Short mmCIF file of C-alpha atoms in Angstrom, two decimals:
data_model
loop_
_atom_site.label_atom_id
_atom_site.label_comp_id
_atom_site.label_asym_id
_atom_site.label_seq_id
_atom_site.Cartn_x
_atom_site.Cartn_y
_atom_site.Cartn_z
CA MET A 25 0.00 0.00 0.00
CA LYS A 26 2.62 2.55 1.08
CA ARG A 27 4.97 1.59 -1.70
CA LYS A 28 2.33 1.72 -4.44
CA ILE A 29 1.01 5.10 -3.33
CA LEU A 30 4.38 6.79 -3.31
CA ALA A 31 5.78 5.13 -6.39
CA ALA A 32 2.76 6.40 -8.30
CA ALA A 33 3.27 9.84 -6.86
CA GLY A 34 6.58 10.17 -8.63
CA ILE A 35 8.36 11.46 -5.56
CA ILE A 36 11.67 10.48 -7.07
CA ALA A 37 11.92 10.08 -10.83
CA VAL A 38 12.48 6.58 -12.10
CA ALA A 39 14.66 6.14 -15.16
CA ALA A 40 14.86 3.16 -17.45
CA ALA A 41 18.64 3.28 -17.46
CA ALA A 42 20.34 0.02 -16.52
CA LEU A 43 21.77 -0.25 -13.05
CA THR A 44 25.54 -0.26 -12.62
CA GLY A 45 27.90 -1.56 -9.96
CA CYS A 46 27.45 -4.30 -7.40
CA SER A 47 24.10 -5.93 -6.83
CA GLY A 48 22.72 -6.50 -3.35
CA GLY A 49 24.81 -8.89 -1.29
CA ALA A 50 28.02 -8.70 -3.31
CA GLU A 51 29.56 -12.13 -3.75
CA ALA A 52 32.68 -11.28 -5.73
CA GLY A 53 35.11 -8.43 -5.92
CA ASP A 54 35.40 -8.33 -9.73
CA SER A 55 32.55 -5.78 -10.05
CA CYS A 56 33.92 -3.51 -7.32
CA THR A 57 35.86 -0.34 -7.96
CA ASN A 58 38.08 -1.10 -4.97
CA LYS A 59 40.36 -3.91 -3.89
CA ILE A 60 38.93 -6.72 -1.77
CA VAL A 61 41.58 -7.64 0.81
CA ASN A 62 39.96 -10.82 2.16
CA LYS A 63 37.97 -12.58 -0.55
CA ASP A 64 36.62 -15.14 1.94
CA ALA A 65 34.90 -12.50 4.05
CA THR A 66 31.29 -11.40 3.76
CA GLN A 67 31.07 -8.70 1.10
CA VAL A 68 28.75 -5.71 1.48
CA SER A 69 27.97 -3.59 -1.57
CA VAL A 70 27.98 0.17 -1.03
CA TRP A 71 26.91 3.07 -3.23
CA ALA A 72 28.44 6.44 -2.34
CA TRP A 73 29.81 9.51 -4.11
CA TYR A 74 32.05 11.16 -1.49
CA PRO A 75 35.31 12.55 -2.93
CA GLY A 76 38.27 10.44 -1.88
CA PHE A 77 35.97 7.66 -0.68
CA GLU A 78 38.15 4.92 -2.15
CA LYS A 79 40.71 5.65 0.58
CA VAL A 80 38.06 5.23 3.28
CA VAL A 81 36.94 1.93 1.73
CA ASP A 82 40.51 0.64 1.51
CA LEU A 83 41.09 1.57 5.15
CA PHE A 84 37.93 -0.27 6.25
CA ASN A 85 38.80 -3.38 4.27
CA LYS A 86 42.35 -3.43 5.63
CA ASN A 87 41.04 -3.25 9.20
CA HIS A 88 38.21 -5.82 8.89
CA ASP A 89 38.79 -9.53 8.38
CA ASP A 90 35.13 -10.52 8.63
CA VAL A 91 33.50 -7.95 6.33
CA GLN A 92 34.67 -6.31 3.10
CA ILE A 93 33.16 -3.39 1.21
CA CYS A 94 32.45 -3.62 -2.50
CA TRP A 95 32.08 0.04 -3.51
CA THR A 96 30.51 1.67 -6.56
CA ASN A 97 29.87 5.32 -7.33
CA ALA A 98 26.39 5.00 -8.84
CA GLY A 99 26.06 8.73 -9.44
CA GLN A 100 25.65 11.84 -7.36
CA GLY A 101 22.37 12.89 -5.76
CA ASN A 102 19.40 12.39 -8.06
CA ASP A 103 21.39 10.19 -10.45
CA GLU A 104 21.92 7.68 -7.65
CA TYR A 105 18.38 8.09 -6.33
CA THR A 106 16.93 7.33 -9.76
CA LYS A 107 18.87 4.07 -9.95
CA PHE A 108 17.84 3.20 -6.42
CA SER A 109 14.18 3.87 -7.26
CA THR A 110 14.45 1.60 -10.29
CA ALA A 111 15.87 -1.14 -8.07
CA ILE A 112 13.10 -0.66 -5.50
CA GLU A 113 10.41 -1.12 -8.13
CA ALA A 114 12.21 -4.09 -9.67
CA GLY A 115 12.73 -5.74 -6.30
CA SER A 116 16.42 -6.29 -7.03
CA GLY A 117 19.55 -4.40 -7.99
CA ALA A 118 19.94 -2.18 -4.93
CA PRO A 119 23.16 -2.12 -2.93
CA ASP A 120 23.34 -3.37 0.64
CA VAL A 121 24.32 0.07 1.95
CA ILE A 122 23.58 3.39 0.28
CA MET A 123 24.65 6.97 0.84
CA LEU A 124 21.57 9.20 1.02
CA GLU A 125 21.05 12.83 1.90
CA SER A 126 19.19 13.13 5.18
CA GLU A 127 16.30 15.00 3.57
CA VAL A 128 15.32 12.01 1.37
CA LEU A 129 15.43 9.28 4.01
CA SER A 130 11.72 9.40 4.81
CA SER A 131 10.90 9.37 1.08
CA PHE A 132 12.63 6.00 0.75
CA ALA A 133 11.63 4.61 4.15
CA ILE A 134 7.93 4.95 3.34
CA ARG A 135 8.53 2.78 0.29
CA ASP A 136 9.84 0.00 2.56
CA ALA A 137 13.25 0.45 0.94
CA LEU A 138 15.29 0.95 4.11
CA VAL A 139 16.01 -1.16 7.18
CA ASP A 140 15.21 0.20 10.64
CA LEU A 141 18.67 0.19 12.17
CA SER A 142 17.32 0.35 15.72
CA LYS A 143 17.00 -3.42 15.29
CA TYR A 144 20.68 -3.75 14.38
CA GLY A 145 22.53 -1.95 17.13
CA ALA A 146 22.02 1.69 16.17
CA ASP A 147 21.57 2.62 19.83
CA GLU A 148 25.13 1.44 20.46
CA VAL A 149 26.44 4.40 18.46
CA LYS A 150 23.73 6.98 19.15
CA GLY A 151 25.90 8.65 21.77
CA ASP A 152 28.58 9.27 19.14
CA TYR A 153 26.37 11.87 17.44
CA THR A 154 24.77 15.17 18.35
CA GLU A 155 21.06 15.38 19.11
CA GLY A 156 20.34 17.17 15.85
CA ALA A 157 22.32 14.76 13.72
CA TRP A 158 20.48 11.77 15.18
CA LYS A 159 17.05 13.35 14.78
CA ASP A 160 17.73 14.04 11.11
CA VAL A 161 18.17 10.30 10.42
CA SER A 162 15.35 9.11 12.68
CA SER A 163 11.57 9.05 12.54
CA GLY A 164 9.87 8.30 15.81
CA SER A 165 11.59 5.22 17.24
CA ALA A 166 12.94 4.13 13.84
CA VAL A 167 16.51 4.88 12.77
CA ASN A 168 16.72 5.13 8.99
CA ALA A 169 20.48 5.64 8.67
CA ILE A 170 23.75 6.39 10.44
CA PRO A 171 24.85 10.05 10.12
CA VAL A 172 28.02 10.93 8.24
CA ASP A 173 28.40 14.62 7.45
CA GLY A 174 26.30 17.73 8.04
CA GLY A 175 25.83 21.35 7.09
CA PRO A 176 25.53 23.55 10.19
CA MET A 177 25.15 27.08 8.90
CA GLY A 178 27.37 30.11 9.24
CA MET A 179 28.37 33.21 7.32
CA ILE A 180 31.36 33.51 5.00
CA TYR A 181 32.26 37.05 4.05
CA ARG A 182 34.70 39.27 2.20
CA GLN A 183 36.50 41.14 4.96
CA ASP A 184 38.15 43.42 2.39
CA ILE A 185 34.82 44.56 0.93
CA LEU A 186 33.15 45.14 4.29
CA ASP A 187 36.20 47.07 5.53
CA GLU A 188 36.23 49.24 2.40
CA TYR A 189 32.69 50.41 3.14
CA GLY A 190 33.03 50.59 6.92
CA ILE A 191 30.66 47.71 7.59
CA ALA A 192 31.08 45.31 10.51
CA ALA A 193 30.20 41.66 9.99
CA PRO A 194 26.51 41.50 11.00
CA THR A 195 25.56 39.43 14.03
CA THR A 196 21.78 39.91 13.76
CA TRP A 197 19.37 40.03 10.85
CA ASP A 198 18.60 43.67 11.64
CA GLU A 199 22.31 44.44 11.27
CA PHE A 200 22.39 42.37 8.08
CA ALA A 201 19.56 44.40 6.52
CA ALA A 202 21.20 47.67 7.55
CA ALA A 203 24.51 46.53 6.05
CA ALA A 204 22.79 45.59 2.79
CA GLU A 205 21.20 49.01 2.47
CA GLN A 206 24.46 50.75 3.47
CA LEU A 207 26.41 48.93 0.77
CA LYS A 208 23.75 49.78 -1.81
CA ALA A 209 23.65 53.45 -0.78
CA ALA A 210 27.44 53.66 -1.09
CA GLY A 211 27.24 52.69 -4.75
CA ALA A 212 29.22 49.49 -4.36
CA PRO A 213 29.54 47.46 -7.57
CA GLY A 214 28.11 44.41 -5.85
CA VAL A 215 25.50 43.63 -3.21
CA LEU A 216 25.73 42.25 0.30
CA ALA A 217 24.35 38.79 -0.48
CA ASN A 218 22.16 36.63 -2.68
CA PHE A 219 18.74 35.11 -1.98
CA PRO A 220 18.42 32.29 -4.55
CA PRO A 221 14.89 31.40 -5.69
CA ASN A 222 16.06 27.81 -6.17
CA GLY A 223 17.55 27.71 -2.67
CA ARG A 224 14.88 25.41 -1.30
CA ALA A 225 16.77 23.74 1.58
CA PHE A 226 18.59 27.00 2.28
CA THR A 227 15.31 28.90 2.65
CA GLN A 228 13.74 26.12 4.71
CA ALA A 229 16.68 26.38 7.12
CA LEU A 230 16.17 30.14 7.43
CA PHE A 231 12.48 29.58 8.14
CA ALA A 232 13.39 27.00 10.80
CA GLN A 233 15.75 29.45 12.48
CA ALA A 234 12.77 31.74 13.08
CA GLY A 235 10.76 28.89 14.61
CA SER A 236 9.03 27.22 11.67
CA VAL A 237 8.17 23.51 12.03
CA PRO A 238 6.73 22.68 8.61
CA PHE A 239 6.10 18.95 9.03
CA ASP A 240 4.88 16.64 11.79
CA TYR A 241 5.67 13.10 10.71
CA ASP A 242 6.39 9.77 12.41
CA SER A 243 7.07 6.63 10.39
CA ALA A 244 5.15 4.60 12.99
CA LYS A 245 2.04 6.10 11.36
CA PRO A 246 3.40 6.45 7.83
CA LEU A 247 0.27 7.78 6.15
CA GLU A 248 -0.41 10.57 8.64
CA ILE A 249 1.24 13.96 8.32
CA GLY A 250 0.90 17.44 9.71
CA ILE A 251 1.71 20.32 7.36
CA ASP A 252 2.30 23.89 8.52
CA VAL A 253 4.31 25.78 5.91
CA ASN A 254 2.34 29.03 6.08
CA ASP A 255 3.14 29.78 9.71
CA GLN A 256 3.80 33.36 10.72
CA ALA A 257 7.52 32.77 11.29
CA SER A 258 8.00 31.67 7.68
CA LYS A 259 5.93 34.57 6.39
CA ASP A 260 7.99 37.04 8.41
CA VAL A 261 11.28 35.63 7.12
CA LEU A 262 10.14 35.63 3.50
CA GLU A 263 8.86 39.19 3.85
CA TYR A 264 12.24 40.21 5.28
CA TRP A 265 14.05 38.88 2.23
CA THR A 266 11.41 40.23 -0.15
CA ALA A 267 12.00 43.74 1.15
CA LEU A 268 15.75 43.41 0.59
CA THR A 269 15.40 41.95 -2.89
CA ASP A 270 12.75 44.49 -3.91
CA SER A 271 15.08 47.33 -2.94
CA GLY A 272 17.96 45.81 -4.89
CA ALA A 273 20.11 45.46 -1.77
CA VAL A 274 20.22 41.67 -2.20
CA ALA A 275 20.43 39.71 -5.46
CA VAL A 276 18.06 36.95 -6.62
CA ASP A 277 20.42 34.81 -8.70
CA GLU A 278 19.83 31.09 -8.98
CA ALA A 279 22.41 29.18 -6.96
CA PHE A 280 24.96 26.68 -8.27
CA THR A 281 25.05 27.99 -11.84
CA ALA A 282 28.17 29.13 -13.68
CA ASP A 283 27.08 32.76 -13.27
CA TYR A 284 26.48 32.28 -9.56
CA ASN A 285 29.89 30.69 -9.09
CA THR A 286 31.54 33.60 -10.87
CA LYS A 287 29.74 36.09 -8.66
CA LEU A 288 30.73 34.20 -5.52
CA VAL A 289 34.39 34.79 -6.27
CA ASP A 290 34.43 38.16 -8.09
CA GLY A 291 33.05 40.28 -5.26
CA SER A 292 29.47 40.52 -6.52
CA TYR A 293 28.37 39.18 -3.12
CA ALA A 294 30.14 40.44 0.01
CA ILE A 295 28.53 37.70 2.12
CA TYR A 296 27.96 34.04 1.37
CA LEU A 297 25.44 32.48 3.77
CA ALA A 298 26.72 28.95 3.81
CA ALA A 299 26.67 25.52 5.37
CA ALA A 300 29.83 23.96 6.78
CA TRP A 301 30.48 22.39 3.38
CA GLY A 302 30.50 25.90 1.87
CA PRO A 303 34.21 26.57 2.50
CA GLY A 304 35.13 23.48 0.50
CA TYR A 305 32.73 24.44 -2.29
CA LEU A 306 34.08 27.98 -2.38
CA GLN A 307 37.73 26.94 -2.41
CA GLY A 308 37.03 24.67 -5.37
CA LEU A 309 36.00 27.62 -7.55
CA GLU A 310 38.61 29.10 -9.87
CA GLY A 311 39.88 32.46 -8.68
CA ALA A 312 38.32 32.31 -5.22
CA ASP A 313 41.57 33.19 -3.49
CA GLU A 314 42.77 35.87 -5.92
CA GLY A 315 42.98 39.21 -4.12
CA ALA A 316 40.17 38.39 -1.69
CA VAL A 317 40.21 38.33 2.10
CA TRP A 318 37.78 35.67 3.28
CA ARG A 319 36.63 35.19 6.86
CA ALA A 320 33.83 33.26 8.58
CA ALA A 321 31.41 34.20 11.35
CA PRO A 322 28.28 32.73 12.95
CA LEU A 323 24.97 32.99 11.12
CA PRO A 324 23.09 36.21 11.99
CA GLN A 325 20.34 35.75 14.57
CA TRP A 326 16.87 37.16 15.10
CA ASP A 327 17.58 37.41 18.83
CA ALA A 328 21.27 37.58 19.70
CA ALA A 329 20.50 36.65 23.31
CA ASN A 330 18.76 33.44 22.22
CA PRO A 331 20.61 32.06 19.20
CA VAL A 332 19.05 29.32 17.10
CA GLN A 333 21.29 27.07 15.01
CA VAL A 334 20.18 25.47 11.77
CA ASN A 335 21.50 23.01 9.23
CA TRP A 336 21.58 22.87 5.44
CA GLY A 337 22.46 19.52 3.92
CA GLY A 338 24.13 16.38 5.16
CA SER A 339 24.27 12.70 4.35
CA ALA A 340 24.09 9.30 5.97
CA PHE A 341 24.51 5.59 5.30
CA ALA A 342 21.31 3.54 5.14
CA VAL A 343 20.91 -0.22 4.85
CA THR A 344 18.53 -1.19 2.07
CA SER A 345 15.77 -3.74 2.47
CA GLN A 346 17.41 -5.78 -0.32
CA ALA A 347 20.58 -6.38 1.72
CA LYS A 348 21.18 -10.11 2.02
CA ASP A 349 23.14 -9.88 5.27
CA LYS A 350 21.56 -7.00 7.13
CA LYS A 351 23.71 -7.45 10.21
CA ALA A 352 26.91 -7.13 8.17
CA ALA A 353 25.47 -4.20 6.25
CA ALA A 354 24.56 -2.44 9.49
CA LEU A 355 28.10 -2.95 10.75
CA VAL A 356 29.43 -1.24 7.63
CA ALA A 357 27.01 1.67 8.00
CA LYS A 358 28.05 2.13 11.64
CA GLU A 359 31.79 1.67 11.26
CA ILE A 360 32.88 2.93 7.85
CA PHE A 361 33.39 6.45 9.19
CA GLY A 362 33.92 5.23 12.74
CA THR A 363 37.63 5.96 13.13
CA GLU A 364 39.74 9.08 13.39
CA GLU A 365 41.87 7.92 10.47
CA ALA A 366 38.82 7.56 8.20
CA TRP A 367 37.59 10.97 9.22
CA LYS A 368 40.90 12.67 8.52
CA ILE A 369 40.49 11.41 4.96
CA GLY A 370 36.93 12.75 4.85
CA ILE A 371 37.98 16.14 6.18
CA GLU A 372 41.22 16.63 4.28
CA ASP A 373 40.29 15.00 0.96
CA ALA A 374 36.56 15.72 0.75
CA ALA A 375 36.03 18.78 2.99
CA LEU A 376 33.28 16.91 4.86
CA PHE A 377 31.98 18.30 8.13
CA PRO A 378 31.92 15.35 10.57
CA LEU A 379 28.94 14.45 12.73
CA TRP A 380 30.86 11.71 14.60
CA LYS A 381 31.58 13.33 17.95
CA PRO A 382 34.96 11.69 18.66
CA ILE A 383 36.39 13.67 15.72
CA LEU A 384 33.92 16.58 15.84
CA GLU A 385 34.97 17.39 19.41
CA SER A 386 38.66 16.58 18.97
CA ASP A 387 41.47 19.11 19.35
CA TYR A 388 42.55 18.20 15.83
CA PHE A 389 39.28 19.35 14.24
CA ARG A 390 38.58 22.26 16.56
CA ASP A 391 42.00 23.81 16.10
CA LEU A 392 42.38 23.29 12.35
CA GLU A 393 43.66 26.46 10.70
CA TYR A 394 42.46 27.23 7.19
CA PRO A 395 44.94 29.17 5.01
CA PHE A 396 42.09 30.21 2.68
CA PHE A 397 40.60 32.09 5.65
CA GLY A 398 43.89 33.67 6.69
CA GLY A 399 44.62 30.91 9.18
CA GLN A 400 41.27 31.35 10.94
CA GLN A 401 40.06 28.38 12.98
CA ILE A 402 36.62 28.41 11.40
CA ASN A 403 35.45 25.21 13.08
CA LYS A 404 36.08 26.64 16.54
CA ASP A 405 34.85 30.13 15.65
CA VAL A 406 31.72 29.17 13.72
CA PHE A 407 30.71 25.67 12.81
CA LEU A 408 31.25 23.66 16.00
CA GLY A 409 28.85 25.88 17.90
CA ALA A 410 26.35 25.68 15.08
CA ALA A 411 26.56 21.88 15.02
CA SER A 412 26.24 21.40 18.78
CA GLY A 413 23.33 23.84 19.00
CA TYR A 414 21.33 22.30 16.15
CA SER A 415 18.35 20.32 17.45
CA GLY A 416 17.31 18.53 14.26
CA PHE A 417 14.55 18.70 11.66
CA THR A 418 11.61 16.58 10.55
CA PHE A 419 11.45 16.09 6.79
CA SER A 420 8.33 15.02 4.93
CA PRO A 421 8.05 11.73 3.02
CA PHE A 422 7.55 13.82 -0.12
CA GLN A 423 10.30 16.34 0.55
CA ASN A 424 11.39 16.72 -3.07
CA TYR A 425 7.85 17.60 -4.12
CA ALA A 426 7.59 20.08 -1.26
CA TYR A 427 10.88 21.65 -2.35
CA ASP A 428 9.66 21.94 -5.95
CA GLN A 429 6.52 23.72 -4.81
CA LEU A 430 8.49 26.01 -2.50
CA GLN A 431 10.78 26.97 -5.37
CA GLU A 432 7.78 27.90 -7.51
CA GLU A 433 6.46 30.16 -4.77
CA LEU A 434 9.86 31.76 -4.09
CA THR A 435 10.20 32.52 -7.79
CA ALA A 436 6.74 34.07 -7.85
CA VAL A 437 7.64 36.35 -4.93
CA VAL A 438 11.21 37.51 -5.52
CA VAL A 439 11.63 37.11 -9.30
CA ASP A 440 8.23 37.46 -10.99
CA LYS A 441 6.83 39.61 -8.18
CA SER A 442 3.42 38.16 -8.94
CA LYS A 443 2.61 37.31 -5.31
CA ASP A 444 3.27 38.71 -1.89
CA SER A 445 4.98 36.57 0.74
CA ALA A 446 1.85 35.67 2.70
CA THR A 447 -0.13 34.66 -0.38
CA ALA A 448 2.73 32.54 -1.69
CA LEU A 449 3.04 30.54 1.53
CA ASP A 450 -0.73 30.18 1.83
CA ASP A 451 -0.72 28.78 -1.70
CA LEU A 452 2.13 26.45 -0.75
CA GLN A 453 0.13 25.17 2.21
CA ALA A 454 -2.88 24.50 -0.01
CA SER A 455 -0.85 22.73 -2.69
CA LEU A 456 0.92 20.44 -0.21
CA GLU A 457 -2.30 19.56 1.61
CA LYS A 458 -3.94 18.75 -1.73
CA TYR A 459 -1.01 16.64 -2.83
CA ALA A 460 -0.83 14.76 0.47
CA THR A 461 -4.50 13.84 0.44
CA GLU A 462 -4.33 12.79 -3.22
CA GLN A 463 -1.49 10.41 -2.34
CA GLY A 464 -3.47 8.81 0.47
CA PHE A 465 -2.17 10.70 3.49
CA GLU A 466 -4.41 11.74 6.35
CA LEU A 467 -3.77 15.29 7.53
CA LYS A 468 -3.23 15.77 11.24
#
């Protein structure tokens, strides 16, 4: 019932492309992209796209005699999800363990595609993660995955540009708005920041910082959901940004395009509101370090005396329902990033922000100096506090659809200017309620 409803809904597109890589319950290493050290051991197939992941796999296989990983990069993001969806519908072809972004876990869990890891020792490692990280991979008493990396939010800024115009790095959203107008009034060639109409998860995080709780969902009652996306907090935040974009003090460029990347590095934006993976993304852009002085600071707050930390992005390892040896697969999900050595690879080769507390809270990670930021210890100054203060988020089992609808409404408000903020979010509420009921959900 659940699976049929949501497969028909088209929550995640299904392609006819043939699956690649290891099938569930890998039995031989010849289809792996890595070396199998002990061919007599149980093999667990893994799909993941982390940069430098082959080193992590090799380290795991070297240190485990009883279990070996057979790794395939089946594509990044939606490319992998499409192949996984095809395997779900076919009833075969999925890996034993799969890397998934936290926001899509419920979308796959409701299709009976994931194993509840609370039955396979997840509680043994729960204490190794922050409250927020664990909530993001859980639904009620079920644990859909083991956290890997996250995106606690902060603010990256051009110190040279702010200094030129006599602007201090804003600590509150009131200061941020004043700085945006000051930069505009001074005739600066760029603007303070960008509010991307396709920044769905970004905007949702900003809404959450103001107190929005858009979804009430527990996988124990999988076809019941509460939806509250037109709350006053969200309307206030969207109106705040609408005022800044209407005045021209903030840009409305779509994120993650070639034009956007150019503007990130050429001074068109003095501030980059970013997740903890943002520094790695920024440093990967050509020309980012040419004549620029980059620094990082905490995300501005609505109430400086009562800061609220939010998260944008993050991934986890889930065990699929097609895994032949679920106990072995769960061990891989729990232990693959369960050592300091593995995490140093993740941090130094892939710029991942760890959610595993033994490394997250280590002197090594806290005191890392980043030459790109003038030697600033950005983890200690910004992202560690954001990670520890983040309390988690509840995603819907049709999160991608909700994001698509949010993007339409954001575009209507800040680009087309065909709706005001309140109307747009009221329309979003109506569209999501309609969609949910059409797919067989009961509204709380």
